[in-house]
Short mmCIF file of N, CA and C in Angstrom, two decimals:
data_model
loop_
_atom_site.label_atom_id
_atom_site.label_comp_id
_atom_site.label_asym_id
_atom_site.label_seq_id
_atom_site.Cartn_x
_atom_site.Cartn_y
_atom_site.Cartn_z
N THR A 652 15.70 22.07 9.53
CA THR A 652 16.31 21.00 8.75
C THR A 652 16.32 21.41 7.28
N PRO A 653 17.48 21.45 6.68
CA PRO A 653 17.54 21.84 5.27
C PRO A 653 16.97 20.75 4.37
N SER A 654 16.41 21.19 3.26
CA SER A 654 15.89 20.26 2.26
C SER A 654 16.96 20.07 1.20
N VAL A 655 17.23 18.83 0.86
CA VAL A 655 18.27 18.52 -0.12
C VAL A 655 17.68 17.66 -1.22
N LYS A 656 17.95 18.02 -2.45
CA LYS A 656 17.54 17.21 -3.59
C LYS A 656 18.81 16.61 -4.19
N LEU A 657 18.82 15.32 -4.35
CA LEU A 657 19.96 14.61 -4.91
C LEU A 657 19.62 14.25 -6.35
N ASP A 658 20.39 14.75 -7.28
CA ASP A 658 20.17 14.49 -8.70
C ASP A 658 21.45 13.87 -9.25
N VAL A 659 21.40 12.60 -9.61
CA VAL A 659 22.61 11.90 -10.05
C VAL A 659 22.42 11.31 -11.44
N ASP A 660 23.51 11.17 -12.16
CA ASP A 660 23.46 10.53 -13.47
C ASP A 660 23.69 9.03 -13.36
N GLY A 661 24.30 8.59 -12.28
CA GLY A 661 24.54 7.16 -12.06
C GLY A 661 23.54 6.60 -11.07
N GLY A 662 23.76 5.40 -10.62
CA GLY A 662 22.86 4.76 -9.67
C GLY A 662 23.13 5.21 -8.24
N VAL A 663 22.16 5.03 -7.38
CA VAL A 663 22.31 5.29 -5.96
C VAL A 663 22.25 3.94 -5.26
N VAL A 664 23.29 3.62 -4.49
CA VAL A 664 23.34 2.34 -3.80
C VAL A 664 23.69 2.56 -2.33
N SER A 665 23.35 1.59 -1.52
CA SER A 665 23.75 1.60 -0.12
C SER A 665 24.57 0.36 0.15
N ARG A 666 25.71 0.54 0.78
CA ARG A 666 26.53 -0.59 1.18
C ARG A 666 26.40 -0.87 2.68
N HIS A 667 25.52 -0.12 3.32
CA HIS A 667 25.32 -0.27 4.76
C HIS A 667 24.56 -1.57 5.01
N ALA A 668 24.99 -2.32 5.99
CA ALA A 668 24.40 -3.63 6.27
C ALA A 668 22.95 -3.58 6.75
N THR A 669 22.54 -2.48 7.36
CA THR A 669 21.18 -2.43 7.90
C THR A 669 20.39 -1.18 7.51
N ALA A 670 21.04 -0.14 6.99
CA ALA A 670 20.34 1.12 6.73
C ALA A 670 19.55 1.09 5.43
N GLY A 671 20.13 0.63 4.34
CA GLY A 671 19.42 0.58 3.07
C GLY A 671 19.04 1.94 2.54
N ILE A 672 18.11 1.95 1.60
CA ILE A 672 17.61 3.18 1.00
C ILE A 672 16.10 3.19 1.22
N GLY A 673 15.58 4.28 1.71
CA GLY A 673 14.15 4.32 1.97
C GLY A 673 13.71 5.68 2.47
N TYR A 674 12.53 5.75 3.03
CA TYR A 674 11.95 6.98 3.52
C TYR A 674 12.20 7.14 5.02
N ALA A 675 12.36 8.36 5.45
CA ALA A 675 12.62 8.66 6.86
C ALA A 675 11.30 8.82 7.63
N THR A 676 11.42 8.77 8.95
CA THR A 676 10.28 9.02 9.82
C THR A 676 9.63 10.35 9.45
N GLY A 677 8.32 10.35 9.33
CA GLY A 677 7.58 11.55 8.94
C GLY A 677 7.11 11.52 7.50
N ALA A 678 7.68 10.62 6.69
CA ALA A 678 7.27 10.54 5.28
C ALA A 678 5.97 9.77 5.09
N GLY A 679 5.62 8.94 6.05
CA GLY A 679 4.45 8.07 5.90
C GLY A 679 3.26 8.55 6.71
N GLY A 680 2.22 7.74 6.68
CA GLY A 680 1.00 8.04 7.42
C GLY A 680 0.18 6.79 7.61
N THR A 681 -0.94 6.92 8.30
CA THR A 681 -1.85 5.80 8.53
C THR A 681 -3.28 6.22 8.24
N VAL A 682 -4.08 5.25 7.87
CA VAL A 682 -5.50 5.48 7.63
C VAL A 682 -6.25 4.18 7.90
N THR A 683 -7.52 4.30 8.32
CA THR A 683 -8.37 3.14 8.58
C THR A 683 -9.63 3.25 7.74
N GLN A 684 -9.99 2.17 7.06
CA GLN A 684 -11.26 2.13 6.33
C GLN A 684 -12.42 2.23 7.33
N LEU A 685 -13.48 2.90 6.92
CA LEU A 685 -14.58 3.13 7.85
C LEU A 685 -15.72 2.12 7.74
N THR A 686 -16.08 1.68 6.54
CA THR A 686 -17.31 0.92 6.36
C THR A 686 -17.06 -0.56 6.08
N ASP A 687 -16.44 -0.84 4.95
CA ASP A 687 -16.16 -2.22 4.55
C ASP A 687 -14.88 -2.24 3.73
N LYS A 688 -14.47 -3.42 3.28
CA LYS A 688 -13.20 -3.56 2.58
C LYS A 688 -13.24 -3.06 1.13
N SER A 689 -14.36 -2.51 0.70
CA SER A 689 -14.45 -1.88 -0.62
C SER A 689 -14.48 -0.36 -0.51
N THR A 690 -14.42 0.17 0.70
CA THR A 690 -14.50 1.61 0.93
C THR A 690 -13.17 2.29 0.61
N SER A 691 -13.20 3.36 -0.18
CA SER A 691 -12.00 4.12 -0.51
C SER A 691 -11.43 4.78 0.74
N VAL A 692 -10.12 5.02 0.71
CA VAL A 692 -9.44 5.75 1.77
C VAL A 692 -8.61 6.86 1.14
N THR A 693 -8.25 7.85 1.93
CA THR A 693 -7.39 8.94 1.47
C THR A 693 -6.17 9.01 2.36
N LEU A 694 -4.99 8.93 1.76
CA LEU A 694 -3.73 9.08 2.49
C LEU A 694 -2.72 9.69 1.53
N ASN A 695 -2.42 10.97 1.70
CA ASN A 695 -1.56 11.72 0.78
C ASN A 695 -0.10 11.72 1.25
N THR A 696 0.45 10.53 1.44
CA THR A 696 1.85 10.37 1.81
C THR A 696 2.49 9.37 0.85
N ILE A 697 3.82 9.40 0.78
CA ILE A 697 4.56 8.57 -0.17
C ILE A 697 4.63 7.10 0.27
N CYS A 698 4.34 6.85 1.54
CA CYS A 698 4.29 5.49 2.07
C CYS A 698 3.33 5.50 3.25
N GLY A 699 2.88 4.32 3.66
CA GLY A 699 1.96 4.32 4.78
C GLY A 699 1.40 2.96 5.12
N LEU A 700 0.48 2.99 6.08
CA LEU A 700 -0.17 1.79 6.59
C LEU A 700 -1.67 1.97 6.52
N ILE A 701 -2.36 0.99 5.94
CA ILE A 701 -3.82 1.02 5.79
C ILE A 701 -4.39 -0.11 6.63
N THR A 702 -5.26 0.23 7.58
CA THR A 702 -5.97 -0.78 8.36
C THR A 702 -7.33 -0.97 7.71
N LEU A 703 -7.61 -2.18 7.27
CA LEU A 703 -8.87 -2.46 6.57
C LEU A 703 -10.02 -2.59 7.56
N ALA A 704 -11.23 -2.36 7.07
CA ALA A 704 -12.44 -2.45 7.89
C ALA A 704 -12.72 -3.89 8.28
N ALA A 705 -13.42 -4.05 9.38
CA ALA A 705 -13.83 -5.38 9.84
C ALA A 705 -15.10 -5.77 9.09
N GLU A 706 -14.92 -6.46 7.98
CA GLU A 706 -16.04 -6.93 7.17
C GLU A 706 -15.75 -8.38 6.81
N ASN A 707 -16.73 -9.23 6.88
CA ASN A 707 -16.54 -10.64 6.55
C ASN A 707 -16.26 -10.79 5.05
N ILE A 708 -15.18 -11.48 4.73
CA ILE A 708 -14.88 -11.84 3.35
C ILE A 708 -15.01 -13.36 3.26
N PRO A 709 -15.92 -13.87 2.44
CA PRO A 709 -16.06 -15.32 2.29
C PRO A 709 -14.79 -15.97 1.72
N ALA A 710 -14.67 -17.25 1.90
CA ALA A 710 -13.53 -18.00 1.37
C ALA A 710 -13.37 -17.75 -0.12
N GLY A 711 -12.16 -17.40 -0.54
CA GLY A 711 -11.86 -17.20 -1.95
C GLY A 711 -12.34 -15.89 -2.55
N ALA A 712 -13.05 -15.07 -1.78
CA ALA A 712 -13.61 -13.82 -2.29
C ALA A 712 -12.55 -12.72 -2.36
N ARG A 713 -12.83 -11.73 -3.20
CA ARG A 713 -11.95 -10.58 -3.38
C ARG A 713 -12.70 -9.30 -3.09
N ARG A 714 -11.96 -8.31 -2.63
CA ARG A 714 -12.49 -6.96 -2.45
C ARG A 714 -11.47 -5.99 -3.04
N THR A 715 -11.96 -4.95 -3.71
CA THR A 715 -11.09 -3.92 -4.29
C THR A 715 -11.50 -2.57 -3.73
N PHE A 716 -10.49 -1.76 -3.38
CA PHE A 716 -10.75 -0.41 -2.91
C PHE A 716 -9.70 0.53 -3.49
N THR A 717 -10.03 1.82 -3.48
CA THR A 717 -9.16 2.85 -4.03
C THR A 717 -8.49 3.62 -2.90
N VAL A 718 -7.20 3.90 -3.09
CA VAL A 718 -6.45 4.76 -2.19
C VAL A 718 -6.26 6.09 -2.91
N LEU A 719 -6.94 7.13 -2.46
CA LEU A 719 -6.77 8.47 -3.04
C LEU A 719 -5.47 9.03 -2.45
N ASN A 720 -4.54 9.39 -3.33
CA ASN A 720 -3.21 9.78 -2.87
C ASN A 720 -2.60 10.77 -3.87
N SER A 721 -2.47 12.03 -3.44
CA SER A 721 -2.01 13.09 -4.34
C SER A 721 -0.53 12.96 -4.72
N THR A 722 0.23 12.09 -4.06
CA THR A 722 1.65 11.92 -4.40
C THR A 722 1.85 10.99 -5.59
N VAL A 723 0.81 10.28 -6.02
CA VAL A 723 0.93 9.24 -7.04
C VAL A 723 0.71 9.81 -8.44
N ALA A 724 1.65 9.52 -9.33
CA ALA A 724 1.50 9.84 -10.76
C ALA A 724 1.12 8.55 -11.50
N ALA A 725 0.55 8.71 -12.66
CA ALA A 725 0.11 7.54 -13.44
C ALA A 725 1.26 6.61 -13.81
N THR A 726 2.48 7.12 -13.83
CA THR A 726 3.64 6.32 -14.21
C THR A 726 4.37 5.69 -13.02
N ASP A 727 3.91 5.96 -11.80
CA ASP A 727 4.58 5.45 -10.61
C ASP A 727 4.30 3.97 -10.39
N GLY A 728 5.17 3.34 -9.65
CA GLY A 728 4.96 1.97 -9.19
C GLY A 728 4.58 2.01 -7.72
N VAL A 729 3.68 1.14 -7.31
CA VAL A 729 3.27 1.07 -5.91
C VAL A 729 3.48 -0.36 -5.45
N HIS A 730 4.20 -0.51 -4.35
CA HIS A 730 4.43 -1.82 -3.75
C HIS A 730 3.57 -1.93 -2.50
N ILE A 731 2.92 -3.06 -2.31
CA ILE A 731 2.13 -3.27 -1.09
C ILE A 731 2.49 -4.62 -0.48
N GLY A 732 2.21 -4.75 0.78
CA GLY A 732 2.44 -6.00 1.49
C GLY A 732 1.57 -6.07 2.71
N VAL A 733 1.49 -7.24 3.29
CA VAL A 733 0.70 -7.45 4.50
C VAL A 733 1.58 -7.15 5.70
N ALA A 734 1.16 -6.19 6.52
CA ALA A 734 1.91 -5.83 7.72
C ALA A 734 1.45 -6.65 8.91
N ASN A 735 0.14 -6.89 9.00
CA ASN A 735 -0.44 -7.66 10.09
C ASN A 735 -1.75 -8.25 9.57
N ALA A 736 -1.81 -9.55 9.47
CA ALA A 736 -2.97 -10.17 8.85
C ALA A 736 -4.00 -10.69 9.83
N GLY A 737 -3.63 -10.95 11.05
CA GLY A 737 -4.52 -11.68 11.93
C GLY A 737 -4.27 -13.16 11.71
N THR A 738 -4.91 -13.74 10.71
CA THR A 738 -4.67 -15.14 10.33
C THR A 738 -3.51 -15.19 9.36
N LEU A 739 -2.43 -15.84 9.75
CA LEU A 739 -1.22 -15.91 8.95
C LEU A 739 -1.49 -16.53 7.57
N GLY A 740 -1.06 -15.83 6.51
CA GLY A 740 -1.21 -16.33 5.15
C GLY A 740 -2.61 -16.27 4.58
N ALA A 741 -3.52 -15.59 5.27
CA ALA A 741 -4.92 -15.58 4.85
C ALA A 741 -5.22 -14.62 3.70
N TYR A 742 -4.44 -13.54 3.59
CA TYR A 742 -4.76 -12.50 2.63
C TYR A 742 -3.66 -12.33 1.60
N ILE A 743 -4.07 -12.22 0.33
CA ILE A 743 -3.16 -11.93 -0.76
C ILE A 743 -3.58 -10.58 -1.34
N PRO A 744 -2.76 -9.53 -1.16
CA PRO A 744 -3.09 -8.23 -1.74
C PRO A 744 -2.26 -7.96 -2.99
N TRP A 745 -2.79 -7.16 -3.91
CA TRP A 745 -2.02 -6.69 -5.05
C TRP A 745 -2.56 -5.36 -5.52
N VAL A 746 -1.69 -4.59 -6.18
CA VAL A 746 -2.09 -3.32 -6.77
C VAL A 746 -2.75 -3.63 -8.10
N SER A 747 -4.01 -3.26 -8.24
CA SER A 747 -4.76 -3.61 -9.45
C SER A 747 -4.91 -2.44 -10.41
N ASP A 748 -4.51 -1.22 -10.00
CA ASP A 748 -4.57 -0.07 -10.89
C ASP A 748 -3.75 1.07 -10.29
N VAL A 749 -3.09 1.84 -11.14
CA VAL A 749 -2.40 3.07 -10.73
C VAL A 749 -2.82 4.17 -11.69
N SER A 750 -3.28 5.28 -11.15
CA SER A 750 -3.69 6.44 -11.93
C SER A 750 -3.12 7.68 -11.27
N ALA A 751 -3.16 8.81 -11.96
CA ALA A 751 -2.73 10.06 -11.35
C ALA A 751 -3.63 10.37 -10.16
N GLY A 752 -3.07 10.42 -8.98
CA GLY A 752 -3.82 10.76 -7.78
C GLY A 752 -4.46 9.60 -7.05
N SER A 753 -4.23 8.36 -7.51
CA SER A 753 -4.83 7.22 -6.80
C SER A 753 -4.22 5.90 -7.27
N PHE A 754 -4.46 4.89 -6.46
CA PHE A 754 -4.17 3.52 -6.86
C PHE A 754 -5.20 2.61 -6.22
N SER A 755 -5.42 1.45 -6.81
CA SER A 755 -6.40 0.50 -6.29
C SER A 755 -5.70 -0.74 -5.79
N ILE A 756 -6.23 -1.28 -4.70
CA ILE A 756 -5.72 -2.52 -4.11
C ILE A 756 -6.83 -3.55 -4.13
N THR A 757 -6.50 -4.75 -4.56
CA THR A 757 -7.42 -5.89 -4.46
C THR A 757 -6.85 -6.84 -3.42
N ILE A 758 -7.71 -7.34 -2.55
CA ILE A 758 -7.29 -8.29 -1.52
C ILE A 758 -8.16 -9.52 -1.62
N LYS A 759 -7.55 -10.70 -1.48
CA LYS A 759 -8.27 -11.97 -1.60
C LYS A 759 -8.11 -12.77 -0.32
N ASN A 760 -9.21 -13.37 0.12
CA ASN A 760 -9.19 -14.30 1.25
C ASN A 760 -8.76 -15.67 0.72
N GLU A 761 -7.60 -16.14 1.12
CA GLU A 761 -7.04 -17.40 0.63
C GLU A 761 -7.42 -18.60 1.49
N THR A 762 -8.21 -18.39 2.54
CA THR A 762 -8.54 -19.50 3.43
C THR A 762 -9.78 -20.25 2.94
N GLY A 763 -10.10 -21.32 3.61
CA GLY A 763 -11.27 -22.13 3.28
C GLY A 763 -12.54 -21.67 3.98
N GLY A 764 -12.46 -20.57 4.74
CA GLY A 764 -13.63 -20.06 5.45
C GLY A 764 -13.67 -18.55 5.43
N GLY A 765 -14.79 -18.00 5.87
CA GLY A 765 -14.93 -16.55 5.92
C GLY A 765 -14.08 -15.95 7.03
N LEU A 766 -13.64 -14.72 6.82
CA LEU A 766 -12.82 -14.02 7.81
C LEU A 766 -13.39 -12.64 8.07
N ASN A 767 -13.46 -12.27 9.33
CA ASN A 767 -13.93 -10.94 9.72
C ASN A 767 -12.83 -10.28 10.54
N GLU A 768 -11.71 -10.00 9.89
CA GLU A 768 -10.55 -9.42 10.55
C GLU A 768 -10.25 -8.04 9.98
N GLN A 769 -9.30 -7.35 10.58
CA GLN A 769 -8.85 -6.04 10.11
C GLN A 769 -7.37 -6.13 9.75
N PRO A 770 -7.05 -6.76 8.62
CA PRO A 770 -5.64 -6.84 8.23
C PRO A 770 -5.09 -5.45 7.95
N GLN A 771 -3.78 -5.31 8.10
CA GLN A 771 -3.10 -4.06 7.81
C GLN A 771 -2.18 -4.26 6.62
N LEU A 772 -2.20 -3.31 5.70
CA LEU A 772 -1.36 -3.34 4.52
C LEU A 772 -0.44 -2.14 4.52
N PHE A 773 0.82 -2.34 4.15
CA PHE A 773 1.72 -1.21 3.98
C PHE A 773 1.88 -0.95 2.49
N PHE A 774 2.18 0.31 2.14
CA PHE A 774 2.45 0.63 0.75
C PHE A 774 3.63 1.58 0.65
N VAL A 775 4.31 1.52 -0.49
CA VAL A 775 5.42 2.41 -0.80
C VAL A 775 5.26 2.82 -2.25
N VAL A 776 5.34 4.11 -2.53
CA VAL A 776 5.26 4.63 -3.90
C VAL A 776 6.69 4.79 -4.43
N PHE A 777 6.94 4.21 -5.57
CA PHE A 777 8.21 4.37 -6.26
C PHE A 777 7.99 5.34 -7.42
N LYS A 778 8.63 6.49 -7.35
CA LYS A 778 8.46 7.50 -8.39
C LYS A 778 9.12 7.03 -9.68
N SER A 779 8.43 7.21 -10.80
CA SER A 779 8.91 6.74 -12.10
C SER A 779 8.45 7.69 -13.18
N VAL A 780 9.14 7.67 -14.30
CA VAL A 780 8.74 8.47 -15.47
C VAL A 780 8.85 7.60 -16.71
N VAL A 781 8.11 7.97 -17.71
CA VAL A 781 8.22 7.33 -19.02
C VAL A 781 8.73 8.41 -19.96
N SER A 782 9.97 8.25 -20.41
CA SER A 782 10.53 9.29 -21.29
C SER A 782 11.49 8.68 -22.29
#
């Protein structure tokens, strides 16, 4: 399969009703936290799925962990979302830091009770520059 780099001066758009613009199969990866929801993980892909550890998070509590990722530059944007929560609407995740080689995710239990689930989060790195 040939490698192609597309370098344009204008915008790149998709008019396809279902294809859109994104990464192809093989660009992503998966990783599972081993100990608790504060344990760092390593996944050196441009997008992926993180399965969090089964650790009880009390109502309203937050946990922050680092994703070590060699594809990330300090100027990049990282988007995350809940892929599978267990309890619907229970978890609110956000990117709390981006650095060269890593980003941090904070997750909050939004329910009125403790949860001991393994929610899954997806992430996508958007390459960016400051110039």
